[in-house]
Amino acid sequence: MGGVISEQRAVELVEAYLAEERLTWRWEGEAPELVVHRVEEHGVGWLAFWTTAEAARTPGTATTIHGHLLVDREDGSIHHVPAAGWDDECWQEDYLLHAKGVRPPSPLAAAVRALAREDGTVAALRHLRREAPRLGLREAKAYLAAVRDGAEPPEELASLARKERTWPPVPIERLTGPVPQGPHGG
């Protein structure tokens, strides 16, 4: 796992995956060629939007054969992340936590840390309580004590400080990978 997956390599990986998968799907008639028609770069990797080759060549063609897949920027693994097509960027946090076991740093923790350093404990606590109303005073003090010196808050406090979601996280499915790094990485 030495490099970073390039956009071109991400497209190659998704198109190779689709070429194999389309042979296992049920089709009315001949299986269409599936291609990546758009790619978006995100912090966690490349979001590759795919459709039929015909629909990609002729914009406006109505097709129900389309989707998106995430290629992890570090290891080239391919994932189905249903929420990745939504405007809400929480899907990246879900991906990091559920697929990689990594909880991303909290922007609230960074803001509280900076306020404590610049304006003092009271200002930091006031901000924290306003931004995370589910934290009681005792929990807010514990949160501040944890983040003051640069650490992240413990999960039980961090979960109370996160904004409540309007829907639960959707399942993330690993489809392939990781891929061996070689001349195609980076």
Short mmCIF file of N, CA and C in Angstrom, two decimals:
data_model
loop_
_atom_site.label_atom_id
_atom_site.label_comp_id
_atom_site.label_asym_id
_atom_site.label_seq_id
_atom_site.Cartn_x
_atom_site.Cartn_y
_atom_site.Cartn_z
N MET A 1 0.84 -1.18 0.00
CA MET A 1 0.00 0.00 0.00
C MET A 1 0.89 1.24 0.00
N GLY A 2 1.59 1.45 -1.11
CA GLY A 2 2.55 2.51 -1.08
C GLY A 2 2.10 3.84 -1.62
N GLY A 3 1.21 3.90 -2.59
CA GLY A 3 0.96 5.17 -3.23
C GLY A 3 -0.46 5.63 -3.11
N VAL A 4 -0.74 6.64 -3.89
CA VAL A 4 -2.08 7.19 -3.96
C VAL A 4 -2.63 6.84 -5.34
N ILE A 5 -3.87 6.39 -5.37
CA ILE A 5 -4.51 5.99 -6.63
C ILE A 5 -4.85 7.24 -7.43
N SER A 6 -4.44 7.26 -8.70
CA SER A 6 -4.74 8.39 -9.57
C SER A 6 -6.17 8.28 -10.09
N GLU A 7 -6.67 9.38 -10.63
CA GLU A 7 -8.01 9.36 -11.22
C GLU A 7 -8.07 8.36 -12.38
N GLN A 8 -7.05 8.36 -13.22
CA GLN A 8 -7.02 7.44 -14.36
C GLN A 8 -7.05 6.00 -13.88
N ARG A 9 -6.27 5.68 -12.85
CA ARG A 9 -6.24 4.31 -12.32
C ARG A 9 -7.60 3.95 -11.72
N ALA A 10 -8.25 4.90 -11.05
CA ALA A 10 -9.57 4.66 -10.47
C ALA A 10 -10.57 4.29 -11.56
N VAL A 11 -10.53 5.02 -12.68
CA VAL A 11 -11.43 4.72 -13.80
C VAL A 11 -11.13 3.33 -14.35
N GLU A 12 -9.86 2.99 -14.51
CA GLU A 12 -9.48 1.66 -14.99
C GLU A 12 -10.02 0.56 -14.07
N LEU A 13 -9.87 0.76 -12.77
CA LEU A 13 -10.34 -0.24 -11.80
C LEU A 13 -11.85 -0.43 -11.87
N VAL A 14 -12.59 0.68 -11.94
CA VAL A 14 -14.05 0.58 -11.99
C VAL A 14 -14.50 -0.05 -13.30
N GLU A 15 -13.92 0.35 -14.41
CA GLU A 15 -14.34 -0.22 -15.69
C GLU A 15 -14.00 -1.71 -15.77
N ALA A 16 -12.87 -2.14 -15.19
CA ALA A 16 -12.54 -3.57 -15.16
C ALA A 16 -13.55 -4.32 -14.28
N TYR A 17 -13.91 -3.72 -13.16
CA TYR A 17 -14.91 -4.34 -12.27
C TYR A 17 -16.25 -4.47 -12.99
N LEU A 18 -16.69 -3.40 -13.65
CA LEU A 18 -17.97 -3.42 -14.36
C LEU A 18 -17.97 -4.42 -15.51
N ALA A 19 -16.84 -4.54 -16.21
CA ALA A 19 -16.75 -5.49 -17.33
C ALA A 19 -16.98 -6.92 -16.84
N GLU A 20 -16.44 -7.25 -15.68
CA GLU A 20 -16.65 -8.59 -15.11
C GLU A 20 -18.06 -8.75 -14.57
N GLU A 21 -18.54 -7.75 -13.84
CA GLU A 21 -19.84 -7.84 -13.18
C GLU A 21 -21.00 -7.90 -14.17
N ARG A 22 -20.90 -7.16 -15.26
CA ARG A 22 -22.03 -7.12 -16.21
C ARG A 22 -22.32 -8.49 -16.79
N LEU A 23 -21.32 -9.36 -16.80
CA LEU A 23 -21.51 -10.71 -17.32
C LEU A 23 -22.35 -11.57 -16.37
N THR A 24 -22.44 -11.18 -15.13
CA THR A 24 -23.21 -11.95 -14.14
C THR A 24 -24.62 -11.41 -13.96
N TRP A 25 -24.91 -10.24 -14.50
CA TRP A 25 -26.23 -9.63 -14.37
C TRP A 25 -27.17 -10.18 -15.43
N ARG A 26 -28.45 -10.19 -15.13
CA ARG A 26 -29.45 -10.63 -16.12
C ARG A 26 -29.82 -9.46 -17.03
N TRP A 27 -29.80 -9.72 -18.30
CA TRP A 27 -30.11 -8.69 -19.29
C TRP A 27 -31.18 -9.19 -20.24
N GLU A 28 -31.96 -8.28 -20.77
CA GLU A 28 -32.86 -8.58 -21.88
C GLU A 28 -32.01 -8.38 -23.13
N GLY A 29 -31.59 -9.44 -23.76
CA GLY A 29 -30.73 -9.30 -24.93
C GLY A 29 -29.26 -9.25 -24.54
N GLU A 30 -28.47 -8.62 -25.41
CA GLU A 30 -27.03 -8.56 -25.22
C GLU A 30 -26.67 -7.58 -24.09
N ALA A 31 -25.69 -7.94 -23.29
CA ALA A 31 -25.24 -7.09 -22.18
C ALA A 31 -24.56 -5.84 -22.75
N PRO A 32 -24.99 -4.65 -22.32
CA PRO A 32 -24.36 -3.43 -22.83
C PRO A 32 -22.97 -3.22 -22.23
N GLU A 33 -22.17 -2.44 -22.92
CA GLU A 33 -20.88 -2.04 -22.38
C GLU A 33 -21.14 -0.96 -21.33
N LEU A 34 -20.47 -1.07 -20.19
CA LEU A 34 -20.62 -0.10 -19.11
C LEU A 34 -19.34 0.70 -18.98
N VAL A 35 -19.48 2.03 -18.85
CA VAL A 35 -18.31 2.91 -18.79
C VAL A 35 -18.49 3.96 -17.70
N VAL A 36 -17.35 4.49 -17.27
CA VAL A 36 -17.36 5.62 -16.34
C VAL A 36 -17.51 6.87 -17.18
N HIS A 37 -18.50 7.70 -16.82
CA HIS A 37 -18.73 8.92 -17.60
C HIS A 37 -18.40 10.19 -16.84
N ARG A 38 -18.19 10.07 -15.53
CA ARG A 38 -17.86 11.26 -14.73
C ARG A 38 -17.15 10.79 -13.48
N VAL A 39 -16.20 11.60 -13.01
CA VAL A 39 -15.45 11.27 -11.79
C VAL A 39 -15.38 12.51 -10.92
N GLU A 40 -15.61 12.32 -9.63
CA GLU A 40 -15.47 13.41 -8.66
C GLU A 40 -14.40 13.02 -7.65
N GLU A 41 -13.54 13.97 -7.33
CA GLU A 41 -12.52 13.72 -6.31
C GLU A 41 -13.09 14.11 -4.95
N HIS A 42 -12.92 13.24 -3.97
CA HIS A 42 -13.33 13.49 -2.60
C HIS A 42 -12.15 13.17 -1.69
N GLY A 43 -12.25 13.57 -0.46
CA GLY A 43 -11.16 13.33 0.49
C GLY A 43 -10.79 11.87 0.63
N VAL A 44 -11.76 10.98 0.52
CA VAL A 44 -11.50 9.55 0.73
C VAL A 44 -11.17 8.81 -0.56
N GLY A 45 -11.41 9.44 -1.71
CA GLY A 45 -11.12 8.77 -2.96
C GLY A 45 -11.87 9.35 -4.14
N TRP A 46 -12.02 8.51 -5.14
CA TRP A 46 -12.64 8.91 -6.40
C TRP A 46 -14.04 8.33 -6.48
N LEU A 47 -15.02 9.16 -6.70
CA LEU A 47 -16.39 8.71 -6.90
C LEU A 47 -16.61 8.64 -8.41
N ALA A 48 -16.75 7.41 -8.91
CA ALA A 48 -16.88 7.17 -10.35
C ALA A 48 -18.33 6.88 -10.70
N PHE A 49 -18.93 7.71 -11.54
CA PHE A 49 -20.31 7.54 -11.99
C PHE A 49 -20.27 6.77 -13.31
N TRP A 50 -21.06 5.70 -13.40
CA TRP A 50 -21.04 4.86 -14.58
C TRP A 50 -22.43 4.74 -15.19
N THR A 51 -22.43 4.37 -16.47
CA THR A 51 -23.65 4.15 -17.22
C THR A 51 -23.30 3.29 -18.43
N THR A 52 -24.24 3.12 -19.35
CA THR A 52 -23.93 2.38 -20.58
C THR A 52 -23.09 3.27 -21.49
N ALA A 53 -22.31 2.64 -22.36
CA ALA A 53 -21.48 3.40 -23.31
C ALA A 53 -22.37 4.25 -24.21
N GLU A 54 -23.52 3.70 -24.60
CA GLU A 54 -24.44 4.46 -25.46
C GLU A 54 -24.95 5.72 -24.77
N ALA A 55 -25.35 5.60 -23.51
CA ALA A 55 -25.84 6.76 -22.77
C ALA A 55 -24.74 7.79 -22.55
N ALA A 56 -23.50 7.33 -22.36
CA ALA A 56 -22.37 8.25 -22.18
C ALA A 56 -22.07 9.02 -23.47
N ARG A 57 -22.21 8.33 -24.62
CA ARG A 57 -21.96 8.98 -25.91
C ARG A 57 -23.05 9.97 -26.29
N THR A 58 -24.29 9.70 -25.85
CA THR A 58 -25.43 10.51 -26.24
C THR A 58 -26.09 11.09 -24.99
N PRO A 59 -25.60 12.24 -24.52
CA PRO A 59 -26.20 12.84 -23.32
C PRO A 59 -27.70 13.06 -23.53
N GLY A 60 -28.45 12.86 -22.48
CA GLY A 60 -29.90 13.00 -22.56
C GLY A 60 -30.60 11.69 -22.84
N THR A 61 -29.82 10.64 -23.16
CA THR A 61 -30.41 9.32 -23.39
C THR A 61 -30.98 8.81 -22.07
N ALA A 62 -32.22 8.44 -22.10
CA ALA A 62 -32.85 7.92 -20.87
C ALA A 62 -32.36 6.49 -20.64
N THR A 63 -31.82 6.25 -19.46
CA THR A 63 -31.39 4.91 -19.10
C THR A 63 -31.56 4.72 -17.60
N THR A 64 -31.91 3.52 -17.24
CA THR A 64 -32.00 3.20 -15.81
C THR A 64 -30.76 2.41 -15.39
N ILE A 65 -29.84 2.24 -16.31
CA ILE A 65 -28.62 1.50 -16.02
C ILE A 65 -27.52 2.51 -15.71
N HIS A 66 -27.34 2.76 -14.44
CA HIS A 66 -26.31 3.71 -14.02
C HIS A 66 -26.07 3.54 -12.53
N GLY A 67 -25.01 4.12 -12.06
CA GLY A 67 -24.70 4.05 -10.65
C GLY A 67 -23.40 4.77 -10.35
N HIS A 68 -22.89 4.58 -9.17
CA HIS A 68 -21.62 5.17 -8.78
C HIS A 68 -20.90 4.22 -7.84
N LEU A 69 -19.58 4.28 -7.89
CA LEU A 69 -18.74 3.47 -7.04
C LEU A 69 -17.60 4.33 -6.51
N LEU A 70 -17.17 4.04 -5.31
CA LEU A 70 -16.06 4.77 -4.70
C LEU A 70 -14.80 3.93 -4.81
N VAL A 71 -13.74 4.55 -5.30
CA VAL A 71 -12.42 3.92 -5.32
C VAL A 71 -11.60 4.60 -4.23
N ASP A 72 -11.20 3.81 -3.24
CA ASP A 72 -10.40 4.33 -2.12
C ASP A 72 -9.09 4.89 -2.65
N ARG A 73 -8.77 6.11 -2.28
CA ARG A 73 -7.59 6.77 -2.82
C ARG A 73 -6.29 6.14 -2.33
N GLU A 74 -6.32 5.43 -1.21
CA GLU A 74 -5.08 4.85 -0.68
C GLU A 74 -4.81 3.44 -1.19
N ASP A 75 -5.86 2.61 -1.26
CA ASP A 75 -5.59 1.20 -1.58
C ASP A 75 -6.29 0.71 -2.85
N GLY A 76 -7.10 1.55 -3.50
CA GLY A 76 -7.74 1.16 -4.75
C GLY A 76 -8.92 0.22 -4.60
N SER A 77 -9.31 -0.07 -3.36
CA SER A 77 -10.48 -0.93 -3.19
C SER A 77 -11.72 -0.19 -3.68
N ILE A 78 -12.68 -0.97 -4.17
CA ILE A 78 -13.92 -0.39 -4.71
C ILE A 78 -15.04 -0.69 -3.74
N HIS A 79 -15.85 0.33 -3.49
CA HIS A 79 -16.95 0.23 -2.52
C HIS A 79 -18.23 0.78 -3.10
N HIS A 80 -19.33 0.15 -2.72
CA HIS A 80 -20.64 0.72 -3.01
C HIS A 80 -21.05 1.50 -1.76
N VAL A 81 -21.15 2.82 -1.92
CA VAL A 81 -21.53 3.71 -0.83
C VAL A 81 -22.80 4.42 -1.30
N PRO A 82 -23.98 3.85 -1.00
CA PRO A 82 -25.22 4.41 -1.54
C PRO A 82 -25.38 5.91 -1.29
N ALA A 83 -25.00 6.39 -0.13
CA ALA A 83 -25.21 7.80 0.21
C ALA A 83 -24.25 8.73 -0.51
N ALA A 84 -23.25 8.20 -1.21
CA ALA A 84 -22.25 9.04 -1.87
C ALA A 84 -22.84 9.91 -2.96
N GLY A 85 -23.98 9.57 -3.49
CA GLY A 85 -24.61 10.39 -4.52
C GLY A 85 -25.41 11.54 -3.95
N TRP A 86 -25.57 11.58 -2.64
CA TRP A 86 -26.35 12.63 -2.00
C TRP A 86 -25.49 13.86 -1.81
N ASP A 87 -26.15 15.01 -1.61
CA ASP A 87 -25.42 16.25 -1.38
C ASP A 87 -24.74 16.27 -0.01
N ASP A 88 -25.27 15.53 0.94
CA ASP A 88 -24.73 15.48 2.29
C ASP A 88 -23.37 14.79 2.27
N GLU A 89 -22.36 15.43 2.83
CA GLU A 89 -21.02 14.86 2.83
C GLU A 89 -20.77 13.92 4.00
N CYS A 90 -21.77 13.62 4.82
CA CYS A 90 -21.60 12.70 5.95
C CYS A 90 -21.18 11.32 5.48
N TRP A 91 -21.43 10.98 4.24
CA TRP A 91 -21.07 9.66 3.74
C TRP A 91 -19.57 9.40 3.86
N GLN A 92 -18.76 10.46 3.74
CA GLN A 92 -17.31 10.26 3.86
C GLN A 92 -16.92 9.87 5.28
N GLU A 93 -17.56 10.49 6.27
CA GLU A 93 -17.31 10.10 7.66
C GLU A 93 -17.76 8.67 7.89
N ASP A 94 -18.92 8.31 7.35
CA ASP A 94 -19.41 6.93 7.47
C ASP A 94 -18.43 5.96 6.84
N TYR A 95 -17.92 6.32 5.66
CA TYR A 95 -16.97 5.46 4.97
C TYR A 95 -15.71 5.26 5.82
N LEU A 96 -15.15 6.36 6.30
CA LEU A 96 -13.93 6.25 7.11
C LEU A 96 -14.15 5.39 8.34
N LEU A 97 -15.28 5.60 9.01
CA LEU A 97 -15.54 4.86 10.24
C LEU A 97 -15.85 3.39 9.97
N HIS A 98 -16.76 3.11 9.03
CA HIS A 98 -17.24 1.75 8.84
C HIS A 98 -16.37 0.90 7.91
N ALA A 99 -15.74 1.51 6.94
CA ALA A 99 -14.92 0.73 6.00
C ALA A 99 -13.45 0.70 6.41
N LYS A 100 -12.98 1.76 7.09
CA LYS A 100 -11.57 1.85 7.41
C LYS A 100 -11.29 1.82 8.91
N GLY A 101 -12.35 1.97 9.72
CA GLY A 101 -12.16 1.97 11.17
C GLY A 101 -11.51 3.23 11.69
N VAL A 102 -11.67 4.34 10.96
CA VAL A 102 -11.04 5.60 11.33
C VAL A 102 -12.11 6.64 11.61
N ARG A 103 -12.05 7.26 12.78
CA ARG A 103 -12.96 8.35 13.06
C ARG A 103 -12.24 9.65 12.68
N PRO A 104 -12.80 10.41 11.73
CA PRO A 104 -12.12 11.64 11.30
C PRO A 104 -12.09 12.66 12.44
N PRO A 105 -11.10 13.55 12.42
CA PRO A 105 -11.02 14.58 13.45
C PRO A 105 -12.27 15.46 13.43
N SER A 106 -12.67 15.89 14.60
CA SER A 106 -13.86 16.71 14.73
C SER A 106 -13.54 18.19 14.54
N PRO A 107 -14.23 18.86 13.61
CA PRO A 107 -14.02 20.31 13.47
C PRO A 107 -14.44 21.05 14.74
N LEU A 108 -15.44 20.52 15.45
CA LEU A 108 -15.87 21.14 16.70
C LEU A 108 -14.75 21.06 17.73
N ALA A 109 -14.08 19.93 17.82
CA ALA A 109 -12.97 19.79 18.77
C ALA A 109 -11.87 20.80 18.47
N ALA A 110 -11.57 20.99 17.19
CA ALA A 110 -10.53 21.96 16.81
C ALA A 110 -10.95 23.37 17.18
N ALA A 111 -12.22 23.71 16.97
CA ALA A 111 -12.71 25.05 17.31
C ALA A 111 -12.69 25.27 18.82
N VAL A 112 -13.11 24.27 19.58
CA VAL A 112 -13.12 24.38 21.04
C VAL A 112 -11.69 24.52 21.56
N ARG A 113 -10.78 23.75 21.00
CA ARG A 113 -9.37 23.82 21.39
C ARG A 113 -8.81 25.22 21.15
N ALA A 114 -9.10 25.77 19.97
CA ALA A 114 -8.60 27.11 19.63
C ALA A 114 -9.21 28.17 20.54
N LEU A 115 -10.51 28.07 20.81
CA LEU A 115 -11.16 29.04 21.71
C LEU A 115 -10.58 28.97 23.11
N ALA A 116 -10.34 27.78 23.62
CA ALA A 116 -9.76 27.63 24.95
C ALA A 116 -8.40 28.29 25.02
N ARG A 117 -7.61 28.13 23.97
CA ARG A 117 -6.27 28.71 23.93
C ARG A 117 -6.32 30.24 23.80
N GLU A 118 -7.22 30.73 22.95
CA GLU A 118 -7.25 32.16 22.65
C GLU A 118 -8.12 32.98 23.60
N ASP A 119 -9.31 32.43 23.96
CA ASP A 119 -10.27 33.22 24.75
C ASP A 119 -10.56 32.63 26.13
N GLY A 120 -10.03 31.48 26.42
CA GLY A 120 -10.19 30.90 27.75
C GLY A 120 -11.26 29.81 27.82
N THR A 121 -11.29 29.17 28.98
CA THR A 121 -12.16 28.02 29.23
C THR A 121 -13.64 28.36 29.12
N VAL A 122 -14.04 29.49 29.69
CA VAL A 122 -15.46 29.86 29.69
C VAL A 122 -15.97 30.04 28.26
N ALA A 123 -15.21 30.74 27.43
CA ALA A 123 -15.61 30.95 26.04
C ALA A 123 -15.69 29.61 25.29
N ALA A 124 -14.74 28.74 25.55
CA ALA A 124 -14.74 27.44 24.89
C ALA A 124 -15.94 26.62 25.33
N LEU A 125 -16.25 26.60 26.62
CA LEU A 125 -17.41 25.86 27.12
C LEU A 125 -18.71 26.42 26.58
N ARG A 126 -18.81 27.73 26.53
CA ARG A 126 -20.02 28.37 26.01
C ARG A 126 -20.25 27.96 24.56
N HIS A 127 -19.20 28.02 23.76
CA HIS A 127 -19.30 27.64 22.35
C HIS A 127 -19.69 26.16 22.23
N LEU A 128 -19.04 25.32 23.01
CA LEU A 128 -19.31 23.89 22.97
C LEU A 128 -20.75 23.59 23.33
N ARG A 129 -21.26 24.21 24.36
CA ARG A 129 -22.64 23.96 24.79
C ARG A 129 -23.64 24.46 23.74
N ARG A 130 -23.30 25.56 23.07
CA ARG A 130 -24.19 26.09 22.03
C ARG A 130 -24.19 25.16 20.80
N GLU A 131 -23.02 24.66 20.42
CA GLU A 131 -22.90 23.81 19.23
C GLU A 131 -23.31 22.36 19.48
N ALA A 132 -23.21 21.93 20.73
CA ALA A 132 -23.52 20.54 21.08
C ALA A 132 -24.45 20.51 22.29
N PRO A 133 -25.71 20.89 22.09
CA PRO A 133 -26.63 21.02 23.22
C PRO A 133 -26.94 19.70 23.94
N ARG A 134 -26.62 18.58 23.32
CA ARG A 134 -26.85 17.30 24.01
C ARG A 134 -25.81 17.02 25.09
N LEU A 135 -24.72 17.79 25.10
CA LEU A 135 -23.72 17.65 26.16
C LEU A 135 -24.17 18.42 27.39
N GLY A 136 -24.24 17.75 28.52
CA GLY A 136 -24.49 18.44 29.78
C GLY A 136 -23.23 19.15 30.22
N LEU A 137 -23.31 19.94 31.29
CA LEU A 137 -22.15 20.70 31.76
C LEU A 137 -20.99 19.77 32.12
N ARG A 138 -21.27 18.69 32.82
CA ARG A 138 -20.21 17.75 33.22
C ARG A 138 -19.55 17.15 31.97
N GLU A 139 -20.36 16.75 30.98
CA GLU A 139 -19.81 16.17 29.76
C GLU A 139 -19.02 17.21 28.96
N ALA A 140 -19.53 18.45 28.94
CA ALA A 140 -18.82 19.51 28.22
C ALA A 140 -17.45 19.77 28.85
N LYS A 141 -17.37 19.76 30.16
CA LYS A 141 -16.08 19.95 30.84
C LYS A 141 -15.12 18.80 30.52
N ALA A 142 -15.66 17.58 30.50
CA ALA A 142 -14.83 16.42 30.17
C ALA A 142 -14.36 16.50 28.71
N TYR A 143 -15.24 16.93 27.82
CA TYR A 143 -14.90 17.10 26.41
C TYR A 143 -13.76 18.12 26.27
N LEU A 144 -13.92 19.27 26.92
CA LEU A 144 -12.91 20.32 26.86
C LEU A 144 -11.58 19.82 27.42
N ALA A 145 -11.62 19.12 28.55
CA ALA A 145 -10.39 18.60 29.14
C ALA A 145 -9.69 17.63 28.17
N ALA A 146 -10.46 16.85 27.44
CA ALA A 146 -9.88 15.89 26.50
C ALA A 146 -9.23 16.57 25.30
N VAL A 147 -9.86 17.63 24.79
CA VAL A 147 -9.37 18.24 23.55
C VAL A 147 -8.37 19.37 23.77
N ARG A 148 -8.30 19.89 24.96
CA ARG A 148 -7.45 21.05 25.24
C ARG A 148 -6.01 20.85 24.79
N ASP A 149 -5.47 19.65 25.00
CA ASP A 149 -4.06 19.41 24.68
C ASP A 149 -3.85 18.75 23.32
N GLY A 150 -4.88 18.76 22.47
CA GLY A 150 -4.71 18.27 21.11
C GLY A 150 -5.31 16.91 20.82
N ALA A 151 -5.86 16.24 21.81
CA ALA A 151 -6.46 14.91 21.58
C ALA A 151 -7.87 15.06 21.03
N GLU A 152 -8.40 13.98 20.54
CA GLU A 152 -9.81 13.94 20.14
C GLU A 152 -10.62 13.50 21.37
N PRO A 153 -11.87 13.92 21.45
CA PRO A 153 -12.70 13.51 22.60
C PRO A 153 -13.01 12.02 22.54
N PRO A 154 -13.25 11.39 23.69
CA PRO A 154 -13.67 9.99 23.67
C PRO A 154 -14.97 9.84 22.87
N GLU A 155 -15.17 8.67 22.29
CA GLU A 155 -16.32 8.44 21.41
C GLU A 155 -17.64 8.74 22.09
N GLU A 156 -17.80 8.39 23.36
CA GLU A 156 -19.09 8.63 24.03
C GLU A 156 -19.41 10.13 24.10
N LEU A 157 -18.40 10.97 24.23
CA LEU A 157 -18.63 12.42 24.22
C LEU A 157 -18.74 12.95 22.78
N ALA A 158 -17.91 12.42 21.90
CA ALA A 158 -17.95 12.85 20.50
C ALA A 158 -19.31 12.56 19.88
N SER A 159 -19.89 11.42 20.22
CA SER A 159 -21.20 11.07 19.64
C SER A 159 -22.29 12.03 20.12
N LEU A 160 -22.16 12.51 21.36
CA LEU A 160 -23.13 13.50 21.86
C LEU A 160 -22.92 14.88 21.22
N ALA A 161 -21.69 15.14 20.79
CA ALA A 161 -21.37 16.45 20.22
C ALA A 161 -21.69 16.53 18.72
N ARG A 162 -21.81 15.38 18.06
CA ARG A 162 -22.14 15.39 16.62
C ARG A 162 -23.58 15.80 16.41
N LYS A 163 -23.81 16.44 15.31
CA LYS A 163 -25.18 16.79 14.93
C LYS A 163 -25.97 15.51 14.75
N GLU A 164 -27.22 15.52 15.20
CA GLU A 164 -28.06 14.35 15.00
C GLU A 164 -28.39 14.24 13.52
N ARG A 165 -28.34 13.03 13.04
CA ARG A 165 -28.62 12.78 11.63
C ARG A 165 -30.11 12.64 11.41
N THR A 166 -30.54 13.02 10.22
CA THR A 166 -31.95 12.89 9.89
C THR A 166 -32.25 11.48 9.40
N TRP A 167 -31.23 10.72 9.05
CA TRP A 167 -31.42 9.33 8.65
C TRP A 167 -30.20 8.54 9.12
N PRO A 168 -30.39 7.24 9.31
CA PRO A 168 -29.27 6.42 9.77
C PRO A 168 -28.27 6.21 8.63
N PRO A 169 -27.03 5.88 8.98
CA PRO A 169 -26.05 5.61 7.93
C PRO A 169 -26.50 4.42 7.09
N VAL A 170 -26.23 4.50 5.79
CA VAL A 170 -26.57 3.39 4.91
C VAL A 170 -25.39 2.43 4.85
N PRO A 171 -25.65 1.16 4.58
CA PRO A 171 -24.55 0.19 4.56
C PRO A 171 -23.55 0.46 3.45
N ILE A 172 -22.30 0.24 3.77
CA ILE A 172 -21.21 0.41 2.81
C ILE A 172 -20.68 -0.98 2.51
N GLU A 173 -20.59 -1.31 1.23
CA GLU A 173 -20.18 -2.65 0.83
C GLU A 173 -18.86 -2.60 0.08
N ARG A 174 -17.87 -3.36 0.56
CA ARG A 174 -16.60 -3.48 -0.16
C ARG A 174 -16.83 -4.48 -1.29
N LEU A 175 -16.51 -4.08 -2.51
CA LEU A 175 -16.72 -4.93 -3.67
C LEU A 175 -15.43 -5.60 -4.14
N THR A 176 -14.30 -4.88 -4.05
CA THR A 176 -13.00 -5.41 -4.46
C THR A 176 -11.90 -4.81 -3.61
N GLY A 177 -10.73 -5.39 -3.73
CA GLY A 177 -9.52 -4.76 -3.22
C GLY A 177 -9.15 -5.15 -1.82
N PRO A 178 -8.11 -4.56 -1.35
CA PRO A 178 -7.27 -3.55 -2.00
C PRO A 178 -6.50 -4.12 -3.20
N VAL A 179 -6.03 -3.23 -4.06
CA VAL A 179 -5.30 -3.66 -5.24
C VAL A 179 -3.82 -3.53 -4.98
N PRO A 180 -3.03 -4.41 -5.61
CA PRO A 180 -1.57 -4.30 -5.46
C PRO A 180 -1.10 -2.98 -6.07
N GLN A 181 -0.18 -2.33 -5.39
CA GLN A 181 0.38 -1.09 -5.92
C GLN A 181 1.51 -1.43 -6.89
N GLY A 182 1.56 -0.71 -7.95
CA GLY A 182 2.60 -0.95 -8.94
C GLY A 182 2.75 0.30 -9.78
N PRO A 183 3.08 0.13 -11.04
CA PRO A 183 3.31 1.28 -11.91
C PRO A 183 2.04 2.09 -12.19
N HIS A 184 0.85 1.52 -11.90
CA HIS A 184 -0.38 2.25 -12.20
C HIS A 184 -0.85 3.12 -11.06
N GLY A 185 -0.28 3.00 -9.87
CA GLY A 185 -0.69 3.84 -8.75
C GLY A 185 -0.31 5.27 -9.02
N GLY A 186 -0.70 6.18 -8.10
CA GLY A 186 -0.31 7.58 -8.16
C GLY A 186 -0.55 8.24 -9.40
#
